Short mmCIF file of C-alpha atoms in Angstrom, two decimals:
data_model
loop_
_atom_site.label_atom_id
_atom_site.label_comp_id
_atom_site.label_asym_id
_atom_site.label_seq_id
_atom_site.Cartn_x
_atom_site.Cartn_y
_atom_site.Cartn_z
CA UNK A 7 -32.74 -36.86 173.25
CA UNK A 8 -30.05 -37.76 176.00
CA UNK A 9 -28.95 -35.15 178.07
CA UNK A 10 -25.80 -34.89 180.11
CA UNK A 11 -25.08 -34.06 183.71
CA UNK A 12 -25.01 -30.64 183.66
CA UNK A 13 -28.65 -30.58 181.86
CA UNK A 14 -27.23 -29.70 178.40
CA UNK A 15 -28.12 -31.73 175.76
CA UNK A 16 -26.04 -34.06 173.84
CA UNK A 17 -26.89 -33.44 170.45
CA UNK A 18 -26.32 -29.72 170.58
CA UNK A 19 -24.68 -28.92 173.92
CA UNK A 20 -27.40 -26.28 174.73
CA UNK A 21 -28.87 -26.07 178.63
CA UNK A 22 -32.16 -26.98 178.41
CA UNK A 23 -35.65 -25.90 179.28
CA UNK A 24 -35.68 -28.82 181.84
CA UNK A 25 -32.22 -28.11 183.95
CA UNK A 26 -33.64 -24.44 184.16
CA UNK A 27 -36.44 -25.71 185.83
CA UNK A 28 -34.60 -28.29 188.12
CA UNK A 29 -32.38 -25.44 188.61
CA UNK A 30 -35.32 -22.95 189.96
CA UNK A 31 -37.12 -25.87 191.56
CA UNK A 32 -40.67 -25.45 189.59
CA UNK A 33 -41.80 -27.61 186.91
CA UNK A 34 -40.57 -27.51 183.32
CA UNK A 35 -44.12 -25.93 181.76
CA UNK A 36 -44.09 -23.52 184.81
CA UNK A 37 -40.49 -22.40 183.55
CA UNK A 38 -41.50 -22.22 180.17
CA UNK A 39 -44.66 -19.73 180.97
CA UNK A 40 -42.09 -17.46 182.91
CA UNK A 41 -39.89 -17.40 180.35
CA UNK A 42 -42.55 -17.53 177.63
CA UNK A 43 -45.52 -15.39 179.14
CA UNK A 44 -43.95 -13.97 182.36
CA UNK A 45 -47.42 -12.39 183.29
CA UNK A 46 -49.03 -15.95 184.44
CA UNK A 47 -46.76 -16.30 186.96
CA UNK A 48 -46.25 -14.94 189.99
CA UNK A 49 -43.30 -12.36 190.59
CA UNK A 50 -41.51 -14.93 192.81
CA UNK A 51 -41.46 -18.04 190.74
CA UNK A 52 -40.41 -15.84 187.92
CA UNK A 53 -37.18 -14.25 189.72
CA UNK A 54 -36.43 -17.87 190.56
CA UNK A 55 -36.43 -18.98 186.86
CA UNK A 56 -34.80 -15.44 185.61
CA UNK A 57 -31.89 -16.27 188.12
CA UNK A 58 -31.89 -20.13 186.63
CA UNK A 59 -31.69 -18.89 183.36
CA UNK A 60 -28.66 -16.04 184.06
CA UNK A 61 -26.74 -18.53 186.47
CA UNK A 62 -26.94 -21.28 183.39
CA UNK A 63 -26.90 -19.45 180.41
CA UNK A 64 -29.97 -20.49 179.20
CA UNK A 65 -30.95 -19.53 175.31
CA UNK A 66 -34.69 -19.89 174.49
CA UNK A 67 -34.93 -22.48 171.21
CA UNK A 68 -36.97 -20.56 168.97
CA UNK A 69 -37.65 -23.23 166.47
CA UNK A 70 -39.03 -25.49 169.19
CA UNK A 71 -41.29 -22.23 170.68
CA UNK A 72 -42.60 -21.26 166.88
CA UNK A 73 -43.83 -25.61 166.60
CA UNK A 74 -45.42 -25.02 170.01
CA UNK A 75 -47.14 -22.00 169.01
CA UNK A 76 -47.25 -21.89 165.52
CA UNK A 77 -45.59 -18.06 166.44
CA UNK A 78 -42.10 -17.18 165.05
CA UNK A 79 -41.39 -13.78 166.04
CA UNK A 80 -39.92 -13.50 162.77
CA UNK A 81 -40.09 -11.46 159.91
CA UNK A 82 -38.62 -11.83 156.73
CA UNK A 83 -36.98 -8.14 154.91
CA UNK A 84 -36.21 -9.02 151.24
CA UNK A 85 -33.92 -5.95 149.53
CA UNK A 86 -31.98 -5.63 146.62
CA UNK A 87 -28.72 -4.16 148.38
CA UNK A 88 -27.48 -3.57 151.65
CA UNK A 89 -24.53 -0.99 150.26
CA UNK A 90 -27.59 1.23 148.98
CA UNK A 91 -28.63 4.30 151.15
CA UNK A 92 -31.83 4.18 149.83
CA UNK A 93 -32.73 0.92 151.37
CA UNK A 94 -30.39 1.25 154.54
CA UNK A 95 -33.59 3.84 155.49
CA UNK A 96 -35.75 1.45 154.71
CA UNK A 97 -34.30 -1.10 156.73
CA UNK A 98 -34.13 1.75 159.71
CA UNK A 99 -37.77 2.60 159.77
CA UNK A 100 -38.50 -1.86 159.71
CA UNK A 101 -36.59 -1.98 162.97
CA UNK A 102 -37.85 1.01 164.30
CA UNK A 103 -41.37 -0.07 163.79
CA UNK A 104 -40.38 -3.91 165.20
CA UNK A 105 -38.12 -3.74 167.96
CA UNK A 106 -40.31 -3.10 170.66
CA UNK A 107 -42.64 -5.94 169.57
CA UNK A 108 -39.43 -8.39 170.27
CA UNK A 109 -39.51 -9.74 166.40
CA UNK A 110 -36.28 -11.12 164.86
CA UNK A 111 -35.60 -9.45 161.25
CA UNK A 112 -34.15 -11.82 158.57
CA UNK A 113 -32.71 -9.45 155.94
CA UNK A 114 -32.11 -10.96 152.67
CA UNK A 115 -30.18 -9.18 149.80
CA UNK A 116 -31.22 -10.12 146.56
CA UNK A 117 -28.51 -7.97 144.76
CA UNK A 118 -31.54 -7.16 142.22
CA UNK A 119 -31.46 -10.65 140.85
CA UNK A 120 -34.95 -12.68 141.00
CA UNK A 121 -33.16 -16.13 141.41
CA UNK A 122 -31.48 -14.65 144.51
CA UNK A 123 -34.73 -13.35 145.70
CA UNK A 124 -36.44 -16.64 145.08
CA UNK A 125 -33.55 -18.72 147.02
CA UNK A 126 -33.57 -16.99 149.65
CA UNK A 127 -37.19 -16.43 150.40
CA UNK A 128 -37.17 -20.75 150.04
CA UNK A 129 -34.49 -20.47 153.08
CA UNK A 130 -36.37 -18.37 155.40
CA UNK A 131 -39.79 -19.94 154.87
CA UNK A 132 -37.85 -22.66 156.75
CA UNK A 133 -38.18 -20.43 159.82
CA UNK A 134 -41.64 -19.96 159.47
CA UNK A 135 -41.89 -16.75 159.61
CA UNK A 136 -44.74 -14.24 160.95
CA UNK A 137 -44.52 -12.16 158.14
CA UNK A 138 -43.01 -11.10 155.19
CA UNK A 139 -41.58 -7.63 153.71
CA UNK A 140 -40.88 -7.53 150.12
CA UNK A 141 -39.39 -4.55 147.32
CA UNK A 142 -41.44 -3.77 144.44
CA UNK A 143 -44.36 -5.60 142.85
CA UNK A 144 -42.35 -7.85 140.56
CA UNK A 145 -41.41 -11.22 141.30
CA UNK A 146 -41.13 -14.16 139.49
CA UNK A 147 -43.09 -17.11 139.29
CA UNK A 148 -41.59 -19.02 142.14
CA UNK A 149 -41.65 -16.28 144.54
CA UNK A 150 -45.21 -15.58 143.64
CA UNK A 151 -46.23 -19.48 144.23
CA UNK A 152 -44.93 -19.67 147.26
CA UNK A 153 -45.98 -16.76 149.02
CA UNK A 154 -49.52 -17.94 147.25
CA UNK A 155 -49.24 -21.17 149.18
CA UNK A 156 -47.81 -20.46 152.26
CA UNK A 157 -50.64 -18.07 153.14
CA UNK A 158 -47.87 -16.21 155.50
CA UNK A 159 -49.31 -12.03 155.54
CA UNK A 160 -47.13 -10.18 153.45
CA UNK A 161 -46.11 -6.60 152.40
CA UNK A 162 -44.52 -4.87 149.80
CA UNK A 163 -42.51 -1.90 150.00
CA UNK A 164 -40.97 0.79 147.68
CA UNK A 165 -44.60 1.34 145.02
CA UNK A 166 -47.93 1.64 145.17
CA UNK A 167 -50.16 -1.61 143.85
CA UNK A 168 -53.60 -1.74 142.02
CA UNK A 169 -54.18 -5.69 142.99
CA UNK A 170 -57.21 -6.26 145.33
CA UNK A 171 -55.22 -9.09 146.47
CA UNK A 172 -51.77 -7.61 147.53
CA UNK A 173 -50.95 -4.81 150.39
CA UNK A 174 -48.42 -2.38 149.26
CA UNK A 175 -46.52 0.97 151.00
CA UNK A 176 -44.55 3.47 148.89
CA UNK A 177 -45.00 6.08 146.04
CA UNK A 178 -45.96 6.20 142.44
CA UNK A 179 -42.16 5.53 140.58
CA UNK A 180 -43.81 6.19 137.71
CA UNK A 181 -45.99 9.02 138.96
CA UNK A 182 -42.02 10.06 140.26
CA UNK A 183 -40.50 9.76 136.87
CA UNK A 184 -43.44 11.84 135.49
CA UNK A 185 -43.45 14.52 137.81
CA UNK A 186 -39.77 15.25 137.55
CA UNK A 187 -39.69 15.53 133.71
CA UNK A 188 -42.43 17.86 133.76
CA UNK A 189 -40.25 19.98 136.22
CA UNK A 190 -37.89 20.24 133.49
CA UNK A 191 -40.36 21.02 130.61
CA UNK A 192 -41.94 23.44 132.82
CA UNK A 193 -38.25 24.94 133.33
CA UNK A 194 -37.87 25.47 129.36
CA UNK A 195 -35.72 22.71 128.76
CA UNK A 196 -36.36 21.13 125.22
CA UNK A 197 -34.08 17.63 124.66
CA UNK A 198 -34.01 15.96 128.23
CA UNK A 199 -32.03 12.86 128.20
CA UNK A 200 -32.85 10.06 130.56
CA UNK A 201 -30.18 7.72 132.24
CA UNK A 202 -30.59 4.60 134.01
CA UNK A 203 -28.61 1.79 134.92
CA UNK A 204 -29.14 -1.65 136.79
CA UNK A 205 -32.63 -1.84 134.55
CA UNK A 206 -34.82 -2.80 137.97
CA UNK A 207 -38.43 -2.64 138.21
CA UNK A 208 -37.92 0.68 139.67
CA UNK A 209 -35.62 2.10 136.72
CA UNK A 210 -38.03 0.88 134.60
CA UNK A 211 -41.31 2.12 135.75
CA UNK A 212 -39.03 5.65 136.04
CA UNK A 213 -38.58 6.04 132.68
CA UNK A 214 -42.42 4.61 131.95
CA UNK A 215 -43.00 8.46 133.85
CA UNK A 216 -40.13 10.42 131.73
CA UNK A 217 -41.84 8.85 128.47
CA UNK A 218 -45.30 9.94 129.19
CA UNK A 219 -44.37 13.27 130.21
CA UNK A 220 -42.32 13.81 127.20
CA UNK A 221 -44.81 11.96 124.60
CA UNK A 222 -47.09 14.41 126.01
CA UNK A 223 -45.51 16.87 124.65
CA UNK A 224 -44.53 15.94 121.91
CA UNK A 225 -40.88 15.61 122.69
CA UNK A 226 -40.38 11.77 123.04
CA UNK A 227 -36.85 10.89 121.17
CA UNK A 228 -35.86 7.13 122.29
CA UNK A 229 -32.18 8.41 120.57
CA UNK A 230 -32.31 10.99 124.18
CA UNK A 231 -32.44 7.59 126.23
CA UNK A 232 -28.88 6.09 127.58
CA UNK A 233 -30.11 2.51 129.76
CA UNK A 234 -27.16 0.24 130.46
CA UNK A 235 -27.21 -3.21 132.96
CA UNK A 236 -24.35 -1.74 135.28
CA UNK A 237 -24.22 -1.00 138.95
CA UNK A 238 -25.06 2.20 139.75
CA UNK A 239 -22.67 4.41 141.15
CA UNK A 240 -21.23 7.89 140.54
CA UNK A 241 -18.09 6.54 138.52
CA UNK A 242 -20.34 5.30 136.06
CA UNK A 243 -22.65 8.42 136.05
CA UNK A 244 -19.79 10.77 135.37
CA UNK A 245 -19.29 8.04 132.13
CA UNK A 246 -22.74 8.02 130.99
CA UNK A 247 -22.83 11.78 131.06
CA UNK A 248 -19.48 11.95 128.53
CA UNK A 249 -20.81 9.44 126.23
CA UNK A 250 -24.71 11.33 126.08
CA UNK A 251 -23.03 14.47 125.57
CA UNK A 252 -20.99 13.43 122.82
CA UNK A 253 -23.24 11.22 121.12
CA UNK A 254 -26.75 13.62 121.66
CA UNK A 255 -26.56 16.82 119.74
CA UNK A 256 -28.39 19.19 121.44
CA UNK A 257 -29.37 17.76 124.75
CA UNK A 258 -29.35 20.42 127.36
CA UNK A 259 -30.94 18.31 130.40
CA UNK A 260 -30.87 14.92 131.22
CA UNK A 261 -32.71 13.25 134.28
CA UNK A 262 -30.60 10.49 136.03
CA UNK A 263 -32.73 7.58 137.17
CA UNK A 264 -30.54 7.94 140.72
CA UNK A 265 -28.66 10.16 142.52
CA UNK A 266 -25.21 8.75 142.37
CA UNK A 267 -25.77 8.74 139.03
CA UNK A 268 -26.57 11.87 139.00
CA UNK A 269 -23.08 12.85 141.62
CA UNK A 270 -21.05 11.34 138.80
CA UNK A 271 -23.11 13.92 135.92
CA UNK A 272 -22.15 16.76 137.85
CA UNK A 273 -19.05 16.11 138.66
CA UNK A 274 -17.75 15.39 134.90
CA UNK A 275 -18.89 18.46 134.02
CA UNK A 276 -17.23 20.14 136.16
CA UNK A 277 -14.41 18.26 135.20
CA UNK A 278 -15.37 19.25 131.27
CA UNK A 279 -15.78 22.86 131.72
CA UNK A 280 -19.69 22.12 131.12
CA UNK A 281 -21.44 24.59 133.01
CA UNK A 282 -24.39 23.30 135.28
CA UNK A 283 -27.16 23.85 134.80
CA UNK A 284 -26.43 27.22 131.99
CA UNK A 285 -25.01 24.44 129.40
CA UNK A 286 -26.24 21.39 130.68
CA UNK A 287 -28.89 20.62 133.84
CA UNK A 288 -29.16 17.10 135.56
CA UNK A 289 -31.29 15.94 138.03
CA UNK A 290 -31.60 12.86 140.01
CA UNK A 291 -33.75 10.78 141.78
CA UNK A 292 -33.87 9.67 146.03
CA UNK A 293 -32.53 13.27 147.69
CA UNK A 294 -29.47 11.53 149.04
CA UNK A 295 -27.87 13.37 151.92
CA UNK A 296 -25.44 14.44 149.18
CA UNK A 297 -27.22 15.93 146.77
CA UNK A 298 -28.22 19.25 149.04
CA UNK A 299 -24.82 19.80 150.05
CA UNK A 300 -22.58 19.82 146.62
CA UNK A 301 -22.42 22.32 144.15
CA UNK A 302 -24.21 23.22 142.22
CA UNK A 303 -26.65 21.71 144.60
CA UNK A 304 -28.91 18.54 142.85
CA UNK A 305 -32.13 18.83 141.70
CA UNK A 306 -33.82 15.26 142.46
CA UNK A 307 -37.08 14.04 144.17
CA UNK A 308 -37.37 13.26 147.57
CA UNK A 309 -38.76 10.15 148.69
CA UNK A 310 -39.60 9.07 152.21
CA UNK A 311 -37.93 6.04 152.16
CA UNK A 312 -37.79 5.68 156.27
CA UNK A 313 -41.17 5.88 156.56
CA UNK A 314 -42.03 3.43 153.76
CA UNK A 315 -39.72 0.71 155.86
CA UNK A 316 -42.14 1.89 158.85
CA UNK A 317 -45.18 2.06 157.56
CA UNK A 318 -44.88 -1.65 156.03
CA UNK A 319 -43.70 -2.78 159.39
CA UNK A 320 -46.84 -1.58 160.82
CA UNK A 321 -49.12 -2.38 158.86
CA UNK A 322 -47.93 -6.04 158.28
CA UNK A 323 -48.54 -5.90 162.25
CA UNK A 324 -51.91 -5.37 161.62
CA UNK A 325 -52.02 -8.43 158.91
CA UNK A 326 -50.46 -10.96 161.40
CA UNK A 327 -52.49 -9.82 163.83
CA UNK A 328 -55.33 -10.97 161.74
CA UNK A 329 -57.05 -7.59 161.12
CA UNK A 330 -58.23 -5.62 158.24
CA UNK A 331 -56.45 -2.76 157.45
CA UNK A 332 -57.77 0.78 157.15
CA UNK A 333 -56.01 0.98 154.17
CA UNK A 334 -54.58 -1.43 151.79
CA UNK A 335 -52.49 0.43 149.52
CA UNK A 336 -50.31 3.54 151.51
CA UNK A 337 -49.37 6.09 149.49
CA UNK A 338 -46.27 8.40 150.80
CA UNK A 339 -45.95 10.72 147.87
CA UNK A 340 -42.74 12.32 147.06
CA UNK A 341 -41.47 15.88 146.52
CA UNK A 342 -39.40 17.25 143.76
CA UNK A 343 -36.53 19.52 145.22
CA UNK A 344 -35.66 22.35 142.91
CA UNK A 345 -32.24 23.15 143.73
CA UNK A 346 -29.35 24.60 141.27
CA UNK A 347 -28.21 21.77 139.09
CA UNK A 348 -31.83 22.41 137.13
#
């Protein structure tokens, strides 16, 4: 590759490795180990190249650094939204966990849709990356091939597997869903609804939870279940509740796969003159900051969604690394906050 005068090269206009080093007077692989691994060198020739690099502007190529090494520095965060609290945590506790280890975070938003997932794990794989942080356990067949081949250590976030052959950091959802319809059984309530929306893995395996606690005993009415393919969000929670409440004689709880969807229950009742929770109790799911602070106050479960983003960071440290891990599947829990709305 030619370079011009100024040691930038031609092709991409960068300064390069080599005018740093003309510029500090050392050789280009002694410039590259100061820069690189500052702790060969001594403290002089590396003030020499630091000053080279500051009085030139110089930008480390990490693609050519990962080919030396066969090191990235970078890890890969697959979510399903970036607009979503919930994973906004998440995403916190990753960079807590990473930033002082100098990684680079490529965060991809799938917007819940596997063909997004599976397009842009294909992009990033072109930065061969370190390691990989993924939501749920369900992926599709593409995904799943070429994580299988590419052998790069990977994570997944947000539930708890059973495969000997994945690692995994998160909480039962369906443990969740369980747990939370029991609360409302154990409360006396007799018809308990269920609404969900967006139909994910992790509404799914929610409801799996409100099922098996209801079928247990011997409550289980499919007719109590309202599932649509929409966005969540409270506008379409405060919907949901008008159209259960009119169409479900009887019902005098319902559990709301998510918090905003449970926001938008509440709120339509109060707009309805529907008293919470004497006529009508909802609950939610998450603990949004929300949901302790309106009124009546929500009753949802509390999940430890920061710590799930920095657990997985950690322990996919410990995969790249190339050691076993004291444990393969972390399980966080969850809490179920009894509060007014139930």
């Amino acid at each position: 590759m030619s370079r011009t005068s100024n040691g930038k090269s031609r092709a991409s206009g960068r300064v390069t490795l080599a005018a740093v080093a003309a510029h500090a007077g050392v050789a280009t692989m002694t410039a590259s180990r100061a820069i690189s691994q500052p702790e060969l060198v001594s403290s002089l020739l590396r003030e020499r190249v630091e000053k080279a690099v500051e009085e030139l502007g110089y930008v480390p190529n990490r693609a050519a650094r990962a080919l030396a090494s066969s090191k990235s520095n970078v890890i890969v965060v697959l979510v399903p939204s970036l607009s979503n609290a919930v994973f906004t945590a998440v995403l916190a506790g990753i960079q807590d966990a990473l930033d002082p280890y100098g990684y680079q975070i490529l965060i991809g938003n799938t917007r819940y849709s596997d063909a997004e997932e599976e397009k842009l794990l294909n992009v990033y794989m072109q930065s061969n990356p370190d390691g990989i942080l993924l939501s749920g356990l369900s992926h599709s067949k593409g995904v799943e091939k070429t994580l299988a081949t590419s052998r790069v250590p990977v994570v997944s976030m947000m539930d708890i597997s059973t495969d000997p052959d994945r690692v995994s950091v998160g909480f039962s959802q369906i443990q969740a869903g369980y747990q939370m319809t029991r609360y409302l059984l154990d409360k006396g309530y007799q018809r308990i609804g269920f609404m969900g929306a967006q139909l994910d893995e992790r509404t799914i395996k929610r409801q799996e939870g409100y099922r098996m606690a209801m079928a247990e005993a011997g409550k289980l009415d499919p007719t109590l279940e309202m599932m649509v393919p929409d966005p969540s969000t409270i506008a379409l929670g405060a919907e949901l509740v008008e159209r259960m409440h009119a169409t479900m004689p009887g019902l005098d709880a319902i559990f709301c796969c998510n918090d905003d969807l449970a926001h938008g229950a509440i709120f339509q009742c109060q707009r309805r003159g529907i008293v919470v929770p004497q006529q009508l109790a909802i609950c939610g799911f998450n603990d949004l900051p929300a949901s302790a602070l309106m009124h009546p106050s929500c009753t949802t479960i509390a999940t430890p969604r920061y710590k799930v983003g920095f657990e997985a960071a950690t322990l996919l440290q410990t995969l790249i690394r190339g050691e076993a891990p004291e444990q393969q599947h972390i399980d966080l829990g969850f809490t179920v906050m009894a509060r007014e709305s139930a």
